[in-house]
Short mmCIF file of C-alpha atoms and ligand atoms in Angstrom, two decimals:
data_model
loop_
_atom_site.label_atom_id
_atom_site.label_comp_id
_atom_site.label_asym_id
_atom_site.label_seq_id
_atom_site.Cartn_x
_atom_site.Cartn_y
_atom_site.Cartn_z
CA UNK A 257 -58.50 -20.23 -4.53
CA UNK A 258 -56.49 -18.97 -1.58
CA UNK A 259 -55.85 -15.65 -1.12
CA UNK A 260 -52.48 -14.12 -1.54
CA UNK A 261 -51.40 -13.01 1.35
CA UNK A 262 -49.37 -9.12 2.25
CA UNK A 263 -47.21 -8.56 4.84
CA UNK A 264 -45.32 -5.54 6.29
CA UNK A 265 -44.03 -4.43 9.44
CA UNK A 266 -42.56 -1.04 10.68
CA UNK A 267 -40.12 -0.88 13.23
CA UNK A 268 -40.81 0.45 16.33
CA UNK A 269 -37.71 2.96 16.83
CA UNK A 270 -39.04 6.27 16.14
CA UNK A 271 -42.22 8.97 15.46
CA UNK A 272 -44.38 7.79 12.23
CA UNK A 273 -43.38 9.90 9.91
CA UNK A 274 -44.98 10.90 6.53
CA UNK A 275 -42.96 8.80 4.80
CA UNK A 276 -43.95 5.33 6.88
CA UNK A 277 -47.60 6.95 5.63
CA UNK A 278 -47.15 6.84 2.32
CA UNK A 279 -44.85 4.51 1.58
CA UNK A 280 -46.31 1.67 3.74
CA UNK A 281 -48.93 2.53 5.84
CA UNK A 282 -51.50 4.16 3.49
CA UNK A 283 -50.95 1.64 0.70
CA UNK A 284 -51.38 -1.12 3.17
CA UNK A 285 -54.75 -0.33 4.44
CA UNK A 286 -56.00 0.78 0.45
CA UNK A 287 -55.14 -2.97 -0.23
CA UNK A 288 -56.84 -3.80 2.70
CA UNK A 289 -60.07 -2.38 1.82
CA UNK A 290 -60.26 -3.98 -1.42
CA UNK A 291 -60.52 -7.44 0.53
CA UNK A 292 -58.66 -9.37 -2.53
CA UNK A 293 -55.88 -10.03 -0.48
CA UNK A 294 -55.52 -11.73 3.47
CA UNK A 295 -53.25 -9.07 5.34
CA UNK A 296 -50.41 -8.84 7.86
CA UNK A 297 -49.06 -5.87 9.77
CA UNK A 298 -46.97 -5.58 12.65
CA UNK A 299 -45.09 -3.31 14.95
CA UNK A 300 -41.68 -4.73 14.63
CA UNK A 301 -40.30 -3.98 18.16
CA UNK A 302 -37.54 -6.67 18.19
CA UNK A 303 -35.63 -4.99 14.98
CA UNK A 304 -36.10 -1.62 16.92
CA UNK A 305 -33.61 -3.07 19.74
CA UNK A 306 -31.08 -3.22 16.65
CA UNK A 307 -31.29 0.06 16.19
CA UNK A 308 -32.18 2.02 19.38
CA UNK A 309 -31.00 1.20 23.23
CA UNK A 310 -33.15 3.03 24.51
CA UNK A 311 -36.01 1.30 26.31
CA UNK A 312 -38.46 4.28 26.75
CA UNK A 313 -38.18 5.47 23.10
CA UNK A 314 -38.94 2.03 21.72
CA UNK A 315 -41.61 1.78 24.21
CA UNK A 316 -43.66 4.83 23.22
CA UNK A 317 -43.00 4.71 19.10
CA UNK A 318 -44.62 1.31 19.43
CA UNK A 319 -47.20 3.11 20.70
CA UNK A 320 -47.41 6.12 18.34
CA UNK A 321 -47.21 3.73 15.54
CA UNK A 322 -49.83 1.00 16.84
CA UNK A 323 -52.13 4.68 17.36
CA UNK A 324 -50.95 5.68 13.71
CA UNK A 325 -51.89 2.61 11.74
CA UNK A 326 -55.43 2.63 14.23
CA UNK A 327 -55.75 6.21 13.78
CA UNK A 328 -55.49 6.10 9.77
CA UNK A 329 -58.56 3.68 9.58
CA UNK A 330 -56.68 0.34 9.64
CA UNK A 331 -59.76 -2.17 10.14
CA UNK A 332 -58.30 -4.87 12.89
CA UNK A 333 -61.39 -6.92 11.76
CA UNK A 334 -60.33 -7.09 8.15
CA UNK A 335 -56.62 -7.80 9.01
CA UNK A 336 -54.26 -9.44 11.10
CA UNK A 337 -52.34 -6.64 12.89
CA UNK A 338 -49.98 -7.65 16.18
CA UNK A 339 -46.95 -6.63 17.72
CA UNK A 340 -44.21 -9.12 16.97
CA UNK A 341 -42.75 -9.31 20.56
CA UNK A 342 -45.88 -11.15 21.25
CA UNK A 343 -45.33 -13.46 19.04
CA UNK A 344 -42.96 -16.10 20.53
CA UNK A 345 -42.99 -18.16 17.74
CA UNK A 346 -40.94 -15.52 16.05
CA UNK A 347 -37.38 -15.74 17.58
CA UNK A 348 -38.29 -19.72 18.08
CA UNK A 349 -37.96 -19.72 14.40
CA UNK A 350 -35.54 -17.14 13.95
CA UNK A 351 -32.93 -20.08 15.14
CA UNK A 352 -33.81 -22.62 13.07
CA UNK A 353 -33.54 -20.51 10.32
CA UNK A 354 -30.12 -18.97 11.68
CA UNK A 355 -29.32 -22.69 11.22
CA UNK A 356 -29.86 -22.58 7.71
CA UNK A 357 -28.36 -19.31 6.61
CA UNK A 358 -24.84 -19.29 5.25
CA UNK A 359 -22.86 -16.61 7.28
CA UNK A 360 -21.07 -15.60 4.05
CA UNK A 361 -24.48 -14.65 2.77
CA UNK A 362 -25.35 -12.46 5.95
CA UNK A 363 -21.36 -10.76 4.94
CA UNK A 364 -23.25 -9.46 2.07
CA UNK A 365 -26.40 -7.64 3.70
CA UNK A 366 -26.24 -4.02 2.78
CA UNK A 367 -27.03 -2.98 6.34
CA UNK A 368 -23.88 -4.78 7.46
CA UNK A 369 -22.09 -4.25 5.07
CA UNK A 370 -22.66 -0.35 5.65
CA UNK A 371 -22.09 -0.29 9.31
CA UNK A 372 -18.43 -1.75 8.12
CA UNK A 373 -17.61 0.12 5.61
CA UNK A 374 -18.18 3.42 8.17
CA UNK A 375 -16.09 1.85 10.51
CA UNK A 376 -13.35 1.48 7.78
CA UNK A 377 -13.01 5.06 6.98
CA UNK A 378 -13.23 6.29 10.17
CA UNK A 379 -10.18 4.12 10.82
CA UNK A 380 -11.88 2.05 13.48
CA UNK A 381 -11.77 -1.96 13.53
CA UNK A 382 -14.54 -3.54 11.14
CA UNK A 383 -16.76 -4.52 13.61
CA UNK A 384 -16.55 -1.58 16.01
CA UNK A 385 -19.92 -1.42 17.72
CA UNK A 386 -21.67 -3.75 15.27
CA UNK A 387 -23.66 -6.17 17.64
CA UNK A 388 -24.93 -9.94 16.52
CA UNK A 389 -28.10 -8.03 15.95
CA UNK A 390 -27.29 -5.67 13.54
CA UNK A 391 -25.18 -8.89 11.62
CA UNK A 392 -28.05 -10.96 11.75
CA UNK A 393 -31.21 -8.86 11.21
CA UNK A 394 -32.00 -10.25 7.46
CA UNK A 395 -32.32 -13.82 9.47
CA UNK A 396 -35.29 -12.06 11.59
CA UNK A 397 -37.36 -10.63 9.21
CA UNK A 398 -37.27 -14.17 7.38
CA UNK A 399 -38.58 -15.39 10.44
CA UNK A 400 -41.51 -12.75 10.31
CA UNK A 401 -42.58 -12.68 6.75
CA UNK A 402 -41.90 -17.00 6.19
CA UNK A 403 -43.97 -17.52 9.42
CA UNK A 404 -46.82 -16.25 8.28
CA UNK A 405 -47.06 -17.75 4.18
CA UNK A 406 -46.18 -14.56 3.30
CA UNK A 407 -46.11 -13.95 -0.64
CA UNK A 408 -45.67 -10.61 -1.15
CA UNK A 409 -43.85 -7.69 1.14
CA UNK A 410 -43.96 -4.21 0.32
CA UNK A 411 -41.15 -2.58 1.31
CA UNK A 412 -39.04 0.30 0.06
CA UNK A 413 -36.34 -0.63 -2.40
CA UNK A 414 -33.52 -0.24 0.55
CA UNK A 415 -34.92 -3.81 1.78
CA UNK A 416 -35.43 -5.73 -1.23
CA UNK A 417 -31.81 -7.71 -0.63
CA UNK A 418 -33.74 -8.62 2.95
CA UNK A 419 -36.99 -10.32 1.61
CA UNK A 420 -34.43 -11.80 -1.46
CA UNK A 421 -32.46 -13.73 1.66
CA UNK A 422 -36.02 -14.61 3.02
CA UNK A 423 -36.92 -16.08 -0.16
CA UNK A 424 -33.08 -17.90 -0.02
CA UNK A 425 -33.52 -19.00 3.50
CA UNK A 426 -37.05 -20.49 3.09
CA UNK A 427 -35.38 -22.32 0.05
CA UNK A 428 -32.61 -23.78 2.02
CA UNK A 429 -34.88 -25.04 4.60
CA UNK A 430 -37.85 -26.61 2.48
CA UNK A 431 -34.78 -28.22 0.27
CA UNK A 432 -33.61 -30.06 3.55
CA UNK A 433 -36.65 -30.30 5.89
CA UNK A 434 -39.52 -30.79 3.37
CA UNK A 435 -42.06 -28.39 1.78
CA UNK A 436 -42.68 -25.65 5.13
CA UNK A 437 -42.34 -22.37 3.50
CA UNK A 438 -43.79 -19.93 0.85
CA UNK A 439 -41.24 -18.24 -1.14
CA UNK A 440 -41.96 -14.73 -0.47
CA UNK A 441 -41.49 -11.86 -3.13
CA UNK A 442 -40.43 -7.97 -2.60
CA UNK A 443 -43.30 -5.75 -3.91
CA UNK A 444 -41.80 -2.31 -4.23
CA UNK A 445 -43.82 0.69 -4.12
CA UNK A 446 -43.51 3.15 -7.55
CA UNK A 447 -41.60 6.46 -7.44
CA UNK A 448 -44.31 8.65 -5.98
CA UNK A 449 -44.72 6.09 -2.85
CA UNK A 450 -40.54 6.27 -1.60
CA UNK A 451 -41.25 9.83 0.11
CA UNK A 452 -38.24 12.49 -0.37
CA UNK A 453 -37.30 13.81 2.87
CA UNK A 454 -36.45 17.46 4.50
CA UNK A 455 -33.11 17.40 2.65
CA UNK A 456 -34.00 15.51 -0.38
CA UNK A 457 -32.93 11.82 0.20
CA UNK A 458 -35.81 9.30 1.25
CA UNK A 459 -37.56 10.07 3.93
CA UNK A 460 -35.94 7.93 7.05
CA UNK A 461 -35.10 7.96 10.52
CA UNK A 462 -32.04 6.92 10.03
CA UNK A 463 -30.83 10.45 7.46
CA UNK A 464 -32.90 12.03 10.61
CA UNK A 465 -35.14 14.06 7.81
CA UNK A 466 -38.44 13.38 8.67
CA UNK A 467 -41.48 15.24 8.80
CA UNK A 468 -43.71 12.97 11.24
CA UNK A 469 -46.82 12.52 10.69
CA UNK A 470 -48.94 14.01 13.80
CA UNK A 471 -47.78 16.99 14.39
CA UNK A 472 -49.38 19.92 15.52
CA UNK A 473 -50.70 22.35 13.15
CA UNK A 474 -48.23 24.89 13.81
CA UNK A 475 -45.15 22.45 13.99
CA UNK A 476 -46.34 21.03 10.57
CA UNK A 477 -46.47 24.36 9.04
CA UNK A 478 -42.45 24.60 10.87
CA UNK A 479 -41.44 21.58 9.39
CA UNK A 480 -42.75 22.07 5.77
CA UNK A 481 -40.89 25.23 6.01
CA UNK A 482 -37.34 23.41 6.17
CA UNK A 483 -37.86 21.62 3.00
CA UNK A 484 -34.66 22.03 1.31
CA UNK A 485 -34.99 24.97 -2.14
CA UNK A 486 -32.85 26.53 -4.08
CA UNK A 487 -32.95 30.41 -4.22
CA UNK A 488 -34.98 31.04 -7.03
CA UNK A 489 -37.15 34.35 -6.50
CA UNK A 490 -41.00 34.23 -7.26
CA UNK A 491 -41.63 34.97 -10.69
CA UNK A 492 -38.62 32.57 -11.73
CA UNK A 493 -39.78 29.30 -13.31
CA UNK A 494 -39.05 26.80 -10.88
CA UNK A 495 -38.75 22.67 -12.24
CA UNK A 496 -41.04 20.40 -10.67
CA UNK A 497 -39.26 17.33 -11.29
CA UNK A 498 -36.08 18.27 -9.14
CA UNK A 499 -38.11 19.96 -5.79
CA UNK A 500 -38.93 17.91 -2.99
CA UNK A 501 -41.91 20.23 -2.08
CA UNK A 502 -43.50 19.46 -5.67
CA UNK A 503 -42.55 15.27 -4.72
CA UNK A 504 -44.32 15.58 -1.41
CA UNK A 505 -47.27 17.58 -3.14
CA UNK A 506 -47.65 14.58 -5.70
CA UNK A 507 -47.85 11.99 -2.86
CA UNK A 508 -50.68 13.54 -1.39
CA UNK A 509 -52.71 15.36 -4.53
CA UNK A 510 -54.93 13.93 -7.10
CA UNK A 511 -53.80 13.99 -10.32
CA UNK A 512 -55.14 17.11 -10.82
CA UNK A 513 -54.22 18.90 -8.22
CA UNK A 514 -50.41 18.07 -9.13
CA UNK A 515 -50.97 18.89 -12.95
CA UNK A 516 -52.24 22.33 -11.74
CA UNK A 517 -49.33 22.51 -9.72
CA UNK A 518 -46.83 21.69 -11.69
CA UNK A 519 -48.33 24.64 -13.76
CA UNK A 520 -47.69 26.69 -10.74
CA UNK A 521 -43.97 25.81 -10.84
CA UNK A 522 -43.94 27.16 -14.21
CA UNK A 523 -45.27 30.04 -13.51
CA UNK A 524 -42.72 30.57 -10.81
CA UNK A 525 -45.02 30.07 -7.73
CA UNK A 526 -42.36 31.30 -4.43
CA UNK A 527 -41.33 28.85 -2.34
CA UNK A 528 -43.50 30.49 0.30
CA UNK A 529 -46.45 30.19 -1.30
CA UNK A 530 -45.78 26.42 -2.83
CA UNK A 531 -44.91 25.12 1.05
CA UNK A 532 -48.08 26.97 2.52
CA UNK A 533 -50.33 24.99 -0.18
CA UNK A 534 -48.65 21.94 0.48
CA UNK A 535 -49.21 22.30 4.63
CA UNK A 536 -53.01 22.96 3.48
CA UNK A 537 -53.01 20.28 1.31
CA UNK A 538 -51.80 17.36 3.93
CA UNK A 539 -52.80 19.37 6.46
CA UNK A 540 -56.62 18.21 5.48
CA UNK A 541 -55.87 14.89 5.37
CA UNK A 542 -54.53 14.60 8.66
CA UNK A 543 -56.51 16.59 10.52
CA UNK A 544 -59.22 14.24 11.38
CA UNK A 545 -57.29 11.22 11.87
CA UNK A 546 -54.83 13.37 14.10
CA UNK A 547 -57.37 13.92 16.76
CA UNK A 548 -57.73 10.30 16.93
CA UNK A 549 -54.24 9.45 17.16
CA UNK A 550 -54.12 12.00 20.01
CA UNK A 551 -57.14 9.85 21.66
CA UNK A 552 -55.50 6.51 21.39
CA UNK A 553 -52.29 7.95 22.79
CA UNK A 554 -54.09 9.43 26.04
CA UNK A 555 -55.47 5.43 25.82
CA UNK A 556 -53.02 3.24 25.68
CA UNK A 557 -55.05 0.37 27.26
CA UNK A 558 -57.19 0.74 24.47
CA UNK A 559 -54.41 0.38 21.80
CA UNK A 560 -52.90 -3.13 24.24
CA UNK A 561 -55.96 -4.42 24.23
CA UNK A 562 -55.95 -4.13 20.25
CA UNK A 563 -52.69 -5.76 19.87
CA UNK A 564 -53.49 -8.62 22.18
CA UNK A 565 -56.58 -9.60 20.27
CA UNK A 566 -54.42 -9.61 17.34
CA UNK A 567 -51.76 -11.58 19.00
CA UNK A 568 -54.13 -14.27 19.35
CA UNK A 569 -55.46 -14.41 16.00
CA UNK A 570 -51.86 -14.29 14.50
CA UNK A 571 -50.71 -17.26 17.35
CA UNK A 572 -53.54 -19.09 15.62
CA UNK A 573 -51.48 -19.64 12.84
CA UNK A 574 -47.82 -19.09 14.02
CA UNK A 575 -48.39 -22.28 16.59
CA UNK A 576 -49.48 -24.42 14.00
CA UNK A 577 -46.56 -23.95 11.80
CA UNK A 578 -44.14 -23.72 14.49
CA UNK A 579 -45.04 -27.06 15.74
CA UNK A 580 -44.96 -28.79 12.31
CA UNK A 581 -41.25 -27.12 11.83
CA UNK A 582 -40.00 -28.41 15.58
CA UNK A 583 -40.83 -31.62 14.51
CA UNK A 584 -39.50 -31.73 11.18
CA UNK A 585 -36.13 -30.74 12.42
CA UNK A 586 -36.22 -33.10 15.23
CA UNK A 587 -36.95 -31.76 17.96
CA UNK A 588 -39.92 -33.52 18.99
CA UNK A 589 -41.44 -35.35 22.09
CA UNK A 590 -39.39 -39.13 22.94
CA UNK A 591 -42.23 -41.32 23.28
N1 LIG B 297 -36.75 -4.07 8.32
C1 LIG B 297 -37.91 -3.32 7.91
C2 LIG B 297 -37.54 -1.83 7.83
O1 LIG B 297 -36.65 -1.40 8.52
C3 LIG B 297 -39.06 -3.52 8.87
C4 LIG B 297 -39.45 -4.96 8.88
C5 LIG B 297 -39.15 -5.87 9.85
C6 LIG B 297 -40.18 -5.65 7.87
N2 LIG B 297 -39.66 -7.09 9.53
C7 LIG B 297 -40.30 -7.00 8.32
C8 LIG B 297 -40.75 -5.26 6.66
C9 LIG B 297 -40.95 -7.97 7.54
C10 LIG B 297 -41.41 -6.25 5.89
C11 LIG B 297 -41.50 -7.58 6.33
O2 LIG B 297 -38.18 -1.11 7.09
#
């Protein structure tokens, strides 16, 4: 029997953060290790131009985040790990799926349909500022999960309508062109996995409450301390279930470790106290991959010459399909 095969990317417009670690990055590399499934994970540098103008920023996160996933013990033997801009094959198919995707289902994308909805109550025109890219993004990340077989995608629950038009679009097309696609499903991560960020919303670049993930020791310690609280004094039972700090401390503890914590919180462990645990806590797990990251990023040839050698196993496969859907839309050699 085949192997199912995972993919994920992350996009290349920002620091990894802790919440990239746990919610994607972490899980993907446990899976991984347990060699029941065939794995895919990229640095998706073409959504980052959605998001971010800025050439040197999306330059150097694709770094960090190619030195993150490396850093964190991703084996590149084990998995098929590339950098999508490398893969040509990618926007080639992006059109010919753009060719099969309804533009009144693209209306409906969340992201869209966000960026217009600002733009209404700030009194602006609809599309103010909203560029093709932004409109059309769902029809890209079809192109990078069908390309590759993809069945399932773990992703947070904020792109589950995405991989739901993948699944659409991939429909669409093998309906009219012939079996080419795998329908793809979302697998969403459980509570403990969608990270609560520095004000207590998930964890994102885009609410701009992160905590990344390599930071120094001291700047950790900094950032830990902004975790939103409320002003409860030590001494005062404090509920676990409603704290960020206690959320964070569950992604990273054992079971025990959170049970005994939670205890703490009953207790009415100070804020003080409960954030200088939880730096220890992640703090340890960090450490050692940290001083690799900081390696890799001194190294950046190494981290290329990683990504090329996965660019070539990954064109292995996107070629073969790419040819076979040229042809079956017609675009194929006269004679
Ligand atoms: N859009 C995803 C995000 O912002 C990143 C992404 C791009 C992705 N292509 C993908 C995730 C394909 C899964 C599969 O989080």
């Amino acid at each position: 029997m085949t192997k199912q095969r995972v993919l994920t990317g992350i996009t290349t417009s920002g620091s990894p953060h802790l919440g990239n670690y746990v919610g994607a990055i972490r899980p993907a590399i446990e899976a991984s290790r347990t060699g029941d499934y065939e794995s895919f994970f990229f640095l998706a540098d073409y959504h980052a131009l959605i998001k971010s103008q800025d050439p040197d920023m999306v330059h150097q996160s694709t770094l960090e985040i190619a030195a993150a996933w490396l850093a964190l013990g991703l084996d590149t033997d084990k998995v098929t790990f590339y950098r999508q801009s490398d893969i040509p094959e990618i926007p080639e198919l992006t059109w010919l799926l753009t060719c099969m995707t309804a533009k009144g289902m693209m209306n409906r994308a969340h992201a869209y349909k966000g960026a217009v909805q600002t733009n209404v109550e700030a009194g602006e025109d609809e599309d103010a500022a909203i560029s093709m890219g932004l409109f059309s993004y769902p029809i890209l990340m079809a192109a990078d999960i069908l390309m590759f077989n993809a069945h399932k995608i773990p992703v947070g629950r904020d792109q589950i309508q995405h991989v739901e038009m993948a699944r659409d679009i991939a429909q669409r097309f093998n309906h009219h062109y012939g079996e080419h696609f795998v329908l793809p499903a979302a697998q969403v991560s459980d509570d403990a996995a969608i990270l609560q960020g520095l004000d207590g919303r998930k964890m994102s670049k885009s609410y701009g409450n992160t905590i990344p993930l390599f930071l120094t020791e001291k700047q950790l310690k900094k950032h830990i301390n902004k975790i939103n609280t409320n002003l409860l004094e030590p001494g005062e039972p404090k509920d676990p279930d409603t704290s960020s700090v206690f959320q964070i401390w569950k992604a990273f503890a054992t079971v025990e470790q959170t049970a005994a914590m939670r205890l703490e919180f009953e207790k009415g462990i100070a804020w003080g106290e409960a954030k200088k645990q939880l730096f220890e806590l992640i703090n340890d797990q960090i450490k050692e991959p940290r001083e690799k990251y900081l390696q890799l990023l001194e190294n950046p040839a190494q981290v290329e010459a990683v990504l090329q050698k996965g660019a070539l196993k990954a064109r292995e496969q996107s070629a073969v399909l790419m040819a076979k859907a040229r042809r079956s839309v017609g675009i194929r050699p006269l004679a």
